[in-house]
Amino acid sequence: VQLPTLLTWHSFNGGVDVLGSTLELLRARQQRVRRVLYLVEKDTPLQDEVVMAQAAGAEIEILRLLLKDPTRHEAVYTCVRDEVIPRVRGCSALHVNVSPGTPAMHAVWLILHAAGALPSGTQLWSSQYDKKQDLGVSSPWTSNFAPTSAKSAG
């Protein structure tokens, strides 16, 4: 059984601080993450040490993915299906932060989740920063799709 895992794209605009904020927000909701799969477009200049500094004790695996066009749903879908999904199969507690990335990246998480491609019980999260209240907000979007069902339990 794999460790409770967070799966997230690198935030081009928000930087690696988004990872640290997301882990903090999940901890505040009693969601313990032990492993992070941090998805980065291959040519994105990013130092591993900077990502590791946001880990809060979690293992970090940085996946540098070749995406021809991160705005094209088909390109993102194929990349995630072939390169990422095999790494989370059998994960008993998977959290996906759908907020970072392009609109195509957001949509692909929803498509894969609804189609049952992610492990049963996967939780999709939206992590946003509320500038008016100077407060991080993390809320589950949907949870517990069974692999063969589109019925949400949460």
Coordinates of C-alpha atoms in Angstrom, one line a residue:
V1 CA 0.0 0.0 0.0
Q2 CA 1.4 3.4 -1.0
L3 CA 1.6 6.3 1.4
P4 CA -1.1 9.0 1.5
T5 CA -0.2 11.0 -1.6
L6 CA -0.7 14.5 -2.9
L7 CA -0.7 14.8 -6.7
T8 CA -0.3 18.3 -8.0
W9 CA 0.9 20.4 -10.9
H10 CA 3.5 23.1 -10.3
S11 CA 1.9 26.5 -10.2
F12 CA 3.5 28.6 -12.9
N13 CA 2.1 31.9 -11.4
G14 CA 2.1 31.0 -7.7
G15 CA 5.4 29.1 -7.7
V16 CA 6.4 26.4 -5.2
D17 CA 4.8 28.3 -2.3
V18 CA 1.5 26.9 -3.6
L19 CA 2.7 23.4 -2.6
G20 CA 3.6 24.5 0.9
S21 CA 0.3 26.2 1.3
T22 CA -1.6 23.2 0.0
L23 CA 0.1 20.9 2.4
E24 CA -0.6 23.3 5.3
L25 CA -4.3 23.5 4.3
L26 CA -4.6 19.8 4.1
R27 CA -3.0 19.3 7.5
A28 CA -5.5 21.8 8.9
R29 CA -8.2 19.5 7.7
Q30 CA -6.5 16.5 9.3
Q31 CA -5.4 15.1 5.9
R32 CA -1.9 13.7 6.4
V33 CA 0.2 13.6 3.3
R34 CA 3.4 11.5 3.3
R35 CA 4.3 11.6 -0.4
V36 CA 4.0 14.3 -3.1
L37 CA 4.1 13.7 -6.8
Y38 CA 4.9 17.1 -8.1
L39 CA 4.2 17.5 -11.8
V40 CA 6.3 20.0 -13.8
E41 CA 6.5 20.7 -17.5
K42 CA 9.9 19.5 -18.6
D43 CA 11.5 22.8 -19.6
T44 CA 10.3 24.7 -16.5
P45 CA 13.3 26.2 -14.7
L46 CA 12.9 24.8 -11.2
Q47 CA 15.4 23.8 -8.6
D48 CA 14.6 20.5 -6.8
E49 CA 15.9 22.0 -3.5
V50 CA 13.3 24.8 -3.7
V51 CA 10.5 22.2 -4.1
M52 CA 11.9 20.0 -1.3
A53 CA 11.9 23.0 1.1
Q54 CA 8.1 23.1 0.8
A55 CA 7.6 19.4 1.6
A56 CA 6.9 19.6 5.3
G57 CA 8.4 16.2 5.9
A58 CA 6.7 14.5 3.0
E59 CA 8.6 12.5 0.4
I60 CA 8.8 14.5 -2.9
E61 CA 9.0 13.0 -6.3
I62 CA 9.3 15.6 -9.0
L63 CA 8.0 14.3 -12.4
R64 CA 9.3 16.4 -15.3
L65 CA 6.8 15.8 -18.0
L66 CA 7.1 16.5 -21.7
L67 CA 3.9 18.3 -22.8
K68 CA 3.8 19.6 -26.4
D69 CA 1.0 22.0 -25.5
P70 CA -0.3 22.3 -21.9
T71 CA -3.5 24.1 -23.1
R72 CA -4.6 21.1 -25.2
H73 CA -6.8 18.6 -23.4
E74 CA -5.7 15.6 -25.4
A75 CA -2.0 16.3 -24.8
V76 CA -2.5 16.7 -21.1
Y77 CA -4.8 13.7 -20.9
T78 CA -2.3 11.4 -22.7
C79 CA 0.6 12.6 -20.7
V80 CA -1.1 12.1 -17.3
R81 CA -2.7 8.8 -18.4
D82 CA 0.7 7.3 -19.5
E83 CA 3.2 8.9 -17.1
V84 CA 1.3 9.7 -13.9
I85 CA -1.6 7.3 -13.4
P86 CA 0.7 4.2 -13.3
R87 CA 2.6 5.8 -10.4
V88 CA -0.5 6.2 -8.2
R89 CA -2.2 2.8 -8.9
G90 CA -2.9 1.1 -5.6
C91 CA -2.6 4.3 -3.7
S92 CA -5.0 4.0 -0.8
A93 CA -5.2 7.7 0.0
L94 CA -4.8 10.0 -3.0
H95 CA -5.4 13.7 -2.9
V96 CA -5.3 15.7 -6.1
N97 CA -5.0 19.5 -6.0
V98 CA -6.9 20.6 -9.1
S99 CA -6.1 24.3 -8.7
P100 CA -2.6 24.7 -10.2
G101 CA -2.1 24.4 -13.9
T102 CA -3.9 25.4 -17.1
P103 CA -7.7 25.0 -17.6
A104 CA -6.9 21.9 -19.6
M105 CA -5.0 20.5 -16.7
H106 CA -8.0 21.2 -14.4
A107 CA -10.4 19.5 -16.8
V108 CA -8.2 16.4 -17.2
W109 CA -8.3 15.7 -13.4
L110 CA -12.1 15.9 -13.5
I111 CA -12.3 13.6 -16.6
L112 CA -9.9 11.0 -15.1
H113 CA -11.6 11.0 -11.8
A114 CA -15.2 10.7 -13.2
A115 CA -14.0 7.9 -15.5
G116 CA -12.6 5.9 -12.6
A117 CA -9.0 6.2 -13.8
L118 CA -7.8 7.4 -10.3
P119 CA -7.8 5.0 -7.3
S120 CA -11.1 4.5 -5.5
G121 CA -11.5 7.1 -2.8
T122 CA -9.4 9.7 -4.4
Q123 CA -10.3 13.2 -3.2
L124 CA -10.1 16.2 -5.5
W125 CA -9.3 19.5 -3.8
S126 CA -9.4 23.1 -4.8
S127 CA -6.9 25.2 -3.0
Q128 CA -7.3 28.9 -3.3
Y129 CA -6.0 31.9 -1.5
D130 CA -8.7 34.4 -0.4
K131 CA -6.9 37.8 -0.7
K132 CA -9.8 39.6 0.9
Q133 CA -9.4 37.7 4.2
D134 CA -5.7 36.9 3.8
L135 CA -6.6 33.3 4.3
G136 CA -5.9 30.0 2.5
V137 CA -9.0 28.0 1.6
S138 CA -9.0 24.3 0.8
S139 CA -12.1 22.4 0.1
P140 CA -12.9 19.0 -1.4
W141 CA -14.7 19.2 -4.7
T142 CA -15.7 15.6 -5.0
S143 CA -14.8 12.4 -3.3
N144 CA -15.0 8.7 -3.4
F145 CA -16.0 8.0 -7.0
A146 CA -16.1 4.3 -7.3
P147 CA -14.1 3.2 -10.4
T148 CA -17.2 2.1 -12.2
S149 CA -19.6 4.7 -10.9
A150 CA -20.1 8.4 -11.3
K151 CA -21.9 8.7 -7.9
S152 CA -20.3 11.1 -5.5
A153 CA -20.3 10.1 -1.8
G154 CA -19.2 13.5 -0.6

